[in-house]
């Protein structure tokens, strides 16, 4: 039997590629930059399976021309880059990699919280660029003052796996936890002592606001000018979810006019962020290049889950993290041309 063709849009770990080669004829895009849309379209027209990232636009135009394509295995939790509705209509399976990046993203969220609250990056620059030396003062009572977390209120927007883990760590810091989600999680409330509040209440009462929602039509620019104005002037805003959940222009205005005290951002509406972007001018903002899941352990686990999904589909089984479960009624799993 001829192996189905698989195109992988970025390099993965060699052991995962070797595993996939047992089942597929594998081609890997070996450049650091994402493949252009035209390349993705060209590959999609001839392959049976795709491995994609958030930066790959898998729209209905591409899917409609991919006559042999049966599965798109996304190397990410989010999948707003894929037209899932169109894929389902065409009988194309879509999978993602939830769960395995919870710890890494939650830990990075706390790295941002601590960095902004204690001015870690700013302080590093203060030493590294010679500003501390030029002061001729080794220690001063008012130098580089930050804020303590104990006793402060941590507001979680989106109490999924990652949001809940961030809240658990916040509890260990002695923080009061409140959260907003589409639905209440009474179990989490009991375990964490968390309080369920409206979005406006979380924004207005929290000292740290941390965002953990997927990007959807409902969450696009969820944090806009009106919402930012509700926050405390001493509050910090943290985003390790998706960039477009925050209206960037409104955030720049909020920082410039002092509506909030600072921000820690791992994701942006425009990625990569240009070096001259207005956000880069603020000392009270920590900027990271979308590295929430960037640990060896997590990225390998994500790649392994992609392989699990693809192999399950190859063997005629429902992939373990199938996004569009209704597609099973349209076409059974497997690479049959029927």
Tab-separated table of C-alpha atoms in Angstrom:
chain	number	residue	atom	x	y	z
A	1	UNK	CA	0.000	0.000	0.000
A	2	UNK	CA	1.297	3.446	-0.953
A	3	UNK	CA	1.920	5.624	2.061
A	4	UNK	CA	-0.242	8.760	2.344
A	5	UNK	CA	1.598	12.023	1.773
A	6	UNK	CA	2.205	14.325	4.740
A	7	UNK	CA	3.506	17.887	4.616
A	8	UNK	CA	4.829	19.366	7.884
A	9	UNK	CA	5.045	23.154	7.810
A	10	UNK	CA	7.949	23.421	10.280
A	11	UNK	CA	10.793	21.274	11.601
A	12	UNK	CA	9.893	18.952	14.476
A	13	UNK	CA	11.935	16.718	16.739
A	14	UNK	CA	13.796	14.014	14.720
A	15	UNK	CA	12.362	11.100	16.732
A	16	UNK	CA	8.809	12.286	16.003
A	17	UNK	CA	9.566	12.639	12.284
A	18	UNK	CA	11.014	9.109	12.261
A	19	UNK	CA	7.855	7.777	13.903
A	20	UNK	CA	5.666	9.475	11.298
A	21	UNK	CA	7.815	8.138	8.446
A	22	UNK	CA	6.701	4.616	9.365
A	23	UNK	CA	3.202	5.555	8.218
A	24	UNK	CA	3.590	8.514	5.857
A	25	UNK	CA	5.636	9.827	2.990
A	26	UNK	CA	6.894	12.880	4.876
A	27	UNK	CA	8.020	16.257	3.579
A	28	UNK	CA	9.196	18.902	6.055
A	29	UNK	CA	9.496	22.640	5.417
A	30	UNK	CA	13.036	23.183	6.706
A	31	UNK	CA	13.237	26.988	6.783
A	32	UNK	CA	12.873	28.971	9.995
A	33	UNK	CA	10.306	31.291	8.397
A	34	UNK	CA	6.776	30.042	7.793
A	35	UNK	CA	5.996	28.732	4.318
A	36	UNK	CA	4.211	31.340	2.182
A	37	UNK	CA	0.520	30.800	1.575
A	38	UNK	CA	1.230	29.904	-2.053
A	39	UNK	CA	3.499	27.064	-0.921
A	40	UNK	CA	0.900	25.779	1.540
A	41	UNK	CA	-1.698	25.862	-1.218
A	42	UNK	CA	0.598	23.993	-3.596
A	43	UNK	CA	1.336	21.297	-1.003
A	44	UNK	CA	-2.284	21.002	0.115
A	45	UNK	CA	-3.342	20.199	-3.449
A	46	UNK	CA	-1.266	17.010	-3.490
A	47	UNK	CA	-0.988	15.714	0.097
A	48	UNK	CA	-3.273	13.617	2.255
A	49	UNK	CA	-2.364	15.228	5.574
A	50	UNK	CA	-0.972	18.519	6.872
A	51	UNK	CA	0.784	19.516	10.095
A	52	UNK	CA	0.246	23.236	10.675
A	53	UNK	CA	1.021	26.062	13.080
A	54	UNK	CA	-0.972	29.115	14.106
A	55	UNK	CA	0.919	31.167	11.545
A	56	UNK	CA	-0.321	28.993	8.660
A	57	UNK	CA	-3.513	30.271	7.017
A	58	UNK	CA	-5.685	27.256	6.299
A	59	UNK	CA	-8.733	28.933	4.783
A	60	UNK	CA	-11.627	27.577	2.746
A	61	UNK	CA	-9.912	28.476	-0.520
A	62	UNK	CA	-7.012	26.196	0.365
A	63	UNK	CA	-9.186	23.424	1.789
A	64	UNK	CA	-11.482	23.433	-1.238
A	65	UNK	CA	-8.530	22.807	-3.561
A	66	UNK	CA	-7.057	20.056	-1.377
A	67	UNK	CA	-8.893	17.163	-3.018
A	68	UNK	CA	-6.956	14.409	-1.229
A	69	UNK	CA	-6.572	16.151	2.132
A	70	UNK	CA	-8.154	14.217	4.979
A	71	UNK	CA	-6.640	15.678	8.156
A	72	UNK	CA	-5.046	18.910	9.388
A	73	UNK	CA	-3.066	18.280	12.586
A	74	UNK	CA	-2.405	21.591	14.313
A	75	UNK	CA	0.676	21.984	16.528
A	76	UNK	CA	-1.081	24.327	18.972
A	77	UNK	CA	-4.050	24.546	21.282
A	78	UNK	CA	-5.663	27.337	19.280
A	79	UNK	CA	-6.900	26.793	15.734
A	80	UNK	CA	-8.420	30.106	14.678
A	81	UNK	CA	-6.086	30.052	11.654
A	82	UNK	CA	-8.116	27.123	10.285
A	83	UNK	CA	-11.584	27.410	8.765
A	84	UNK	CA	-12.945	24.518	10.820
A	85	UNK	CA	-16.492	24.919	9.519
A	86	UNK	CA	-15.294	24.586	5.943
A	87	UNK	CA	-13.054	21.644	6.842
A	88	UNK	CA	-15.973	19.847	8.460
A	89	UNK	CA	-18.198	20.434	5.452
A	90	UNK	CA	-15.500	18.900	3.238
A	91	UNK	CA	-14.985	15.934	5.560
A	92	UNK	CA	-11.516	17.045	6.670
A	93	UNK	CA	-10.517	16.240	10.246
A	94	UNK	CA	-8.909	18.977	12.369
A	95	UNK	CA	-6.912	18.207	15.521
A	96	UNK	CA	-5.002	20.312	18.037
A	97	UNK	CA	-2.668	19.802	21.023
A	98	UNK	CA	-4.485	20.798	24.233
A	99	UNK	CA	-3.450	19.841	27.751
A	100	UNK	CA	0.244	19.213	27.168
A	101	UNK	CA	1.266	22.874	27.344
A	102	UNK	CA	-0.597	23.819	30.522
A	103	UNK	CA	2.399	23.822	32.850
A	104	UNK	CA	4.756	25.625	30.492
A	105	UNK	CA	2.282	28.394	29.697
A	106	UNK	CA	1.202	28.820	33.317
A	107	UNK	CA	4.823	29.038	34.435
A	108	UNK	CA	5.590	31.620	31.758
A	109	UNK	CA	2.540	33.601	32.834
A	110	UNK	CA	4.036	33.771	36.317
A	111	UNK	CA	7.421	34.720	34.893
A	112	UNK	CA	5.694	37.708	33.280
A	113	UNK	CA	3.747	38.591	36.420
A	114	UNK	CA	6.898	38.593	38.546
A	115	UNK	CA	8.934	40.379	35.887
A	116	UNK	CA	6.454	43.235	35.626
A	117	UNK	CA	5.609	43.414	39.337
A	118	UNK	CA	9.273	43.499	40.413
A	119	UNK	CA	10.580	45.350	37.337
A	120	UNK	CA	13.025	42.534	36.565
A	121	UNK	CA	13.740	43.379	32.925
A	122	UNK	CA	14.002	47.092	33.664
A	123	UNK	CA	16.363	46.376	36.552
A	124	UNK	CA	18.514	44.103	34.395
A	125	UNK	CA	18.866	46.902	31.833
A	126	UNK	CA	19.637	49.336	34.659
A	127	UNK	CA	22.659	47.220	35.545
A	128	UNK	CA	23.626	45.985	32.079
A	129	UNK	CA	23.561	49.401	30.400
A	130	UNK	CA	25.577	51.096	33.141
A	131	UNK	CA	22.807	53.249	34.610
A	132	UNK	CA	23.318	51.780	38.083
A	133	UNK	CA	27.064	52.391	37.902
A	134	UNK	CA	26.551	55.980	36.795
A	135	UNK	CA	24.409	56.719	39.870
A	136	UNK	CA	27.409	55.985	42.143
A	137	UNK	CA	24.825	54.612	44.590
A	138	UNK	CA	24.779	50.910	45.445
A	139	UNK	CA	21.468	50.990	47.301
A	140	UNK	CA	18.712	53.514	47.857
A	141	UNK	CA	15.390	53.093	49.717
A	142	UNK	CA	13.394	54.297	46.702
A	143	UNK	CA	15.356	52.570	43.929
A	144	UNK	CA	13.468	50.249	41.548
A	145	UNK	CA	10.396	49.863	43.732
A	146	UNK	CA	7.968	47.164	42.654
A	147	UNK	CA	4.911	45.630	44.316
A	148	UNK	CA	4.410	42.534	46.457
A	149	UNK	CA	1.852	39.940	45.446
A	150	UNK	CA	0.745	38.570	48.800
A	151	UNK	CA	-2.691	39.885	49.685
A	152	UNK	CA	-3.299	41.254	46.185
A	153	UNK	CA	-6.167	40.155	43.925
A	154	UNK	CA	-5.432	38.002	40.893
A	155	UNK	CA	-8.138	38.187	38.227
A	156	UNK	CA	-8.260	35.290	35.772
A	157	UNK	CA	-10.116	35.753	32.486
A	158	UNK	CA	-10.788	32.233	31.234
A	159	UNK	CA	-10.566	29.455	33.833
A	160	UNK	CA	-9.582	26.608	31.543
A	161	UNK	CA	-6.607	24.326	32.148
A	162	UNK	CA	-4.035	27.121	31.972
A	163	UNK	CA	-6.115	29.715	33.808
A	164	UNK	CA	-6.793	27.272	36.601
A	165	UNK	CA	-3.094	26.407	36.976
A	166	UNK	CA	-2.196	30.106	37.073
A	167	UNK	CA	-4.796	30.533	39.812
A	168	UNK	CA	-3.327	27.616	41.801
A	169	UNK	CA	0.092	29.255	41.757
A	170	UNK	CA	-1.492	32.578	42.710
A	171	UNK	CA	-3.035	30.941	45.744
A	172	UNK	CA	0.442	29.751	46.783
A	173	UNK	CA	1.557	33.390	46.676
A	174	UNK	CA	-1.220	34.241	49.119
A	175	UNK	CA	-3.337	36.080	46.580
A	176	UNK	CA	-7.104	36.419	46.466
A	177	UNK	CA	-8.449	34.745	43.319
A	178	UNK	CA	-11.397	35.911	41.253
A	179	UNK	CA	-12.270	34.835	37.758
A	180	UNK	CA	-14.530	35.378	34.783
A	181	UNK	CA	-15.500	32.623	32.353
A	182	UNK	CA	-18.487	31.818	30.172
A	183	UNK	CA	-19.591	29.373	32.848
A	184	UNK	CA	-18.903	28.921	36.541
A	185	UNK	CA	-16.521	26.254	37.825
A	186	UNK	CA	-17.824	25.502	41.287
A	187	UNK	CA	-15.228	22.780	41.854
A	188	UNK	CA	-12.421	25.258	41.207
A	189	UNK	CA	-14.117	27.759	43.469
A	190	UNK	CA	-14.032	25.260	46.331
A	191	UNK	CA	-10.444	24.161	45.741
A	192	UNK	CA	-8.995	27.612	45.064
A	193	UNK	CA	-11.345	29.727	47.113
A	194	UNK	CA	-11.933	31.594	43.864
A	195	UNK	CA	-14.816	34.012	43.386
A	196	UNK	CA	-16.833	34.082	40.169
A	197	UNK	CA	-17.431	37.642	38.962
A	198	UNK	CA	-18.503	39.473	35.830
A	199	UNK	CA	-15.796	40.572	33.408
A	200	UNK	CA	-16.190	44.192	34.472
A	201	UNK	CA	-15.873	43.264	38.151
A	202	UNK	CA	-12.719	41.231	37.540
A	203	UNK	CA	-11.187	44.128	35.632
A	204	UNK	CA	-12.115	46.786	38.174
A	205	UNK	CA	-11.191	44.850	41.326
A	206	UNK	CA	-8.021	42.960	40.344
A	207	UNK	CA	-4.429	44.016	40.909
A	208	UNK	CA	-3.189	41.521	38.320
A	209	UNK	CA	-5.386	40.573	35.340
A	210	UNK	CA	-4.265	37.476	33.419
A	211	UNK	CA	-5.913	36.457	30.130
A	212	UNK	CA	-6.458	32.798	29.206
A	213	UNK	CA	-9.221	32.659	26.591
A	214	UNK	CA	-9.136	31.362	23.004
A	215	UNK	CA	-9.441	33.809	20.130
A	216	UNK	CA	-13.004	33.731	18.809
A	217	UNK	CA	-15.449	36.256	17.360
A	218	UNK	CA	-16.636	36.855	20.930
A	219	UNK	CA	-13.154	37.372	22.443
A	220	UNK	CA	-11.666	39.484	19.632
A	221	UNK	CA	-10.716	42.815	21.265
A	222	UNK	CA	-12.459	41.690	24.441
A	223	UNK	CA	-10.071	44.031	26.255
A	224	UNK	CA	-10.738	47.350	24.547
A	225	UNK	CA	-10.513	50.984	25.586
A	226	UNK	CA	-13.692	50.850	27.639
A	227	UNK	CA	-12.517	47.743	29.503
A	228	UNK	CA	-9.020	49.107	30.121
A	229	UNK	CA	-10.474	52.227	31.681
A	230	UNK	CA	-12.217	50.010	34.240
A	231	UNK	CA	-8.922	48.670	35.571
A	232	UNK	CA	-7.081	50.090	38.559
A	233	UNK	CA	-4.355	52.579	37.747
A	234	UNK	CA	-2.051	50.327	39.787
A	235	UNK	CA	-3.081	47.129	37.959
A	236	UNK	CA	-0.951	44.953	35.684
A	237	UNK	CA	-2.290	43.237	32.543
A	238	UNK	CA	-0.817	39.881	31.469
A	239	UNK	CA	-1.565	38.113	28.179
A	240	UNK	CA	-0.258	34.671	27.236
A	241	UNK	CA	-3.407	33.693	25.277
A	242	UNK	CA	-3.822	35.368	21.885
A	243	UNK	CA	-2.762	38.860	20.888
A	244	UNK	CA	-6.024	39.960	19.316
A	245	UNK	CA	-7.937	39.460	22.573
A	246	UNK	CA	-6.521	42.899	23.446
A	247	UNK	CA	-7.039	45.979	21.267
A	248	UNK	CA	-3.384	46.954	20.850
A	249	UNK	CA	-4.054	50.614	20.050
A	250	UNK	CA	-6.186	50.902	23.174
A	251	UNK	CA	-3.464	49.253	25.268
A	252	UNK	CA	-0.826	51.669	23.969
A	253	UNK	CA	-3.126	54.553	24.876
A	254	UNK	CA	-3.762	53.070	28.332
A	255	UNK	CA	-0.039	52.759	29.020
A	256	UNK	CA	0.756	56.195	27.650
A	257	UNK	CA	-1.955	57.882	29.715
A	258	UNK	CA	-1.411	55.797	32.848
A	259	UNK	CA	-4.742	53.971	33.021
A	260	UNK	CA	-2.807	50.864	34.147
A	261	UNK	CA	0.616	50.436	35.755
A	262	UNK	CA	2.149	47.955	33.326
A	263	UNK	CA	1.781	44.868	31.153
A	264	UNK	CA	3.429	41.553	30.353
A	265	UNK	CA	2.781	40.233	26.855
A	266	UNK	CA	3.795	37.014	25.132
A	267	UNK	CA	1.363	37.379	22.216
A	268	UNK	CA	0.493	40.203	19.843
A	269	UNK	CA	-1.918	41.130	17.085
A	270	UNK	CA	1.073	41.485	14.786
A	271	UNK	CA	3.714	38.768	15.022
A	272	UNK	CA	6.634	39.146	14.874
A	273	UNK	CA	6.389	42.530	16.573
A	274	UNK	CA	8.345	45.255	14.726
A	275	UNK	CA	11.247	46.743	16.732
A	276	UNK	CA	9.785	50.232	16.376
A	277	UNK	CA	6.318	49.247	17.602
A	278	UNK	CA	4.874	51.688	20.196
A	279	UNK	CA	4.813	48.924	22.834
A	280	UNK	CA	8.617	48.693	22.762
A	281	UNK	CA	8.933	52.234	24.146
A	282	UNK	CA	7.486	51.451	27.585
A	283	UNK	CA	9.806	50.457	30.431
A	284	UNK	CA	6.848	49.081	32.371
A	285	UNK	CA	6.019	46.500	29.702
A	286	UNK	CA	7.739	43.127	29.300
A	287	UNK	CA	7.585	41.722	25.773
A	288	UNK	CA	8.242	38.081	24.828
A	289	UNK	CA	8.280	36.446	21.355
A	290	UNK	CA	5.342	34.029	21.806
A	291	UNK	CA	7.238	31.475	23.904
A	292	UNK	CA	4.453	30.323	26.240
A	293	UNK	CA	4.936	26.663	25.321
A	294	UNK	CA	8.661	26.924	24.598
A	295	UNK	CA	10.126	24.256	26.832
A	296	UNK	CA	11.805	21.107	25.548
A	297	UNK	CA	9.332	18.964	27.443
A	298	UNK	CA	6.215	20.735	26.212
A	299	UNK	CA	7.188	21.227	22.582
A	300	UNK	CA	8.157	17.559	22.348
A	301	UNK	CA	4.861	16.530	23.938
A	302	UNK	CA	3.005	18.723	21.441
A	303	UNK	CA	4.825	17.058	18.533
A	304	UNK	CA	4.092	13.624	20.010
A	305	UNK	CA	0.398	14.474	20.248
A	306	UNK	CA	0.377	15.587	16.616
A	307	UNK	CA	1.877	12.207	15.710
A	308	UNK	CA	-0.686	10.375	17.860
A	309	UNK	CA	-3.509	12.153	16.057
A	310	UNK	CA	-2.118	11.370	12.628
A	311	UNK	CA	-1.355	7.719	13.378
A	312	UNK	CA	-4.779	7.175	14.940
A	313	UNK	CA	-6.394	8.601	11.826
A	314	UNK	CA	-4.169	6.434	9.608
A	315	UNK	CA	-5.314	3.359	11.551
A	316	UNK	CA	-8.976	4.287	11.104
A	317	UNK	CA	-9.468	5.492	14.664
A	318	UNK	CA	-10.846	8.822	15.816
A	319	UNK	CA	-7.883	11.093	16.680
A	320	UNK	CA	-7.587	11.690	20.452
A	321	UNK	CA	-7.895	15.474	20.240
A	322	UNK	CA	-10.307	15.891	17.353
A	323	UNK	CA	-11.647	19.455	17.201
A	324	UNK	CA	-14.560	18.999	14.784
A	325	UNK	CA	-16.142	15.824	16.142
A	326	UNK	CA	-19.152	16.183	13.856
A	327	UNK	CA	-16.890	15.371	10.876
A	328	UNK	CA	-17.066	11.682	11.854
A	329	UNK	CA	-20.668	11.621	10.584
A	330	UNK	CA	-19.519	12.923	7.213
A	331	UNK	CA	-16.507	10.661	6.672
A	332	UNK	CA	-14.981	7.909	8.817
A	333	UNK	CA	-11.332	8.289	9.855
A	334	UNK	CA	-8.754	6.865	7.465
A	335	UNK	CA	-7.202	7.630	4.100
A	336	UNK	CA	-9.691	5.824	1.899
A	337	UNK	CA	-10.433	7.802	-1.257
A	338	UNK	CA	-14.095	6.865	-0.972
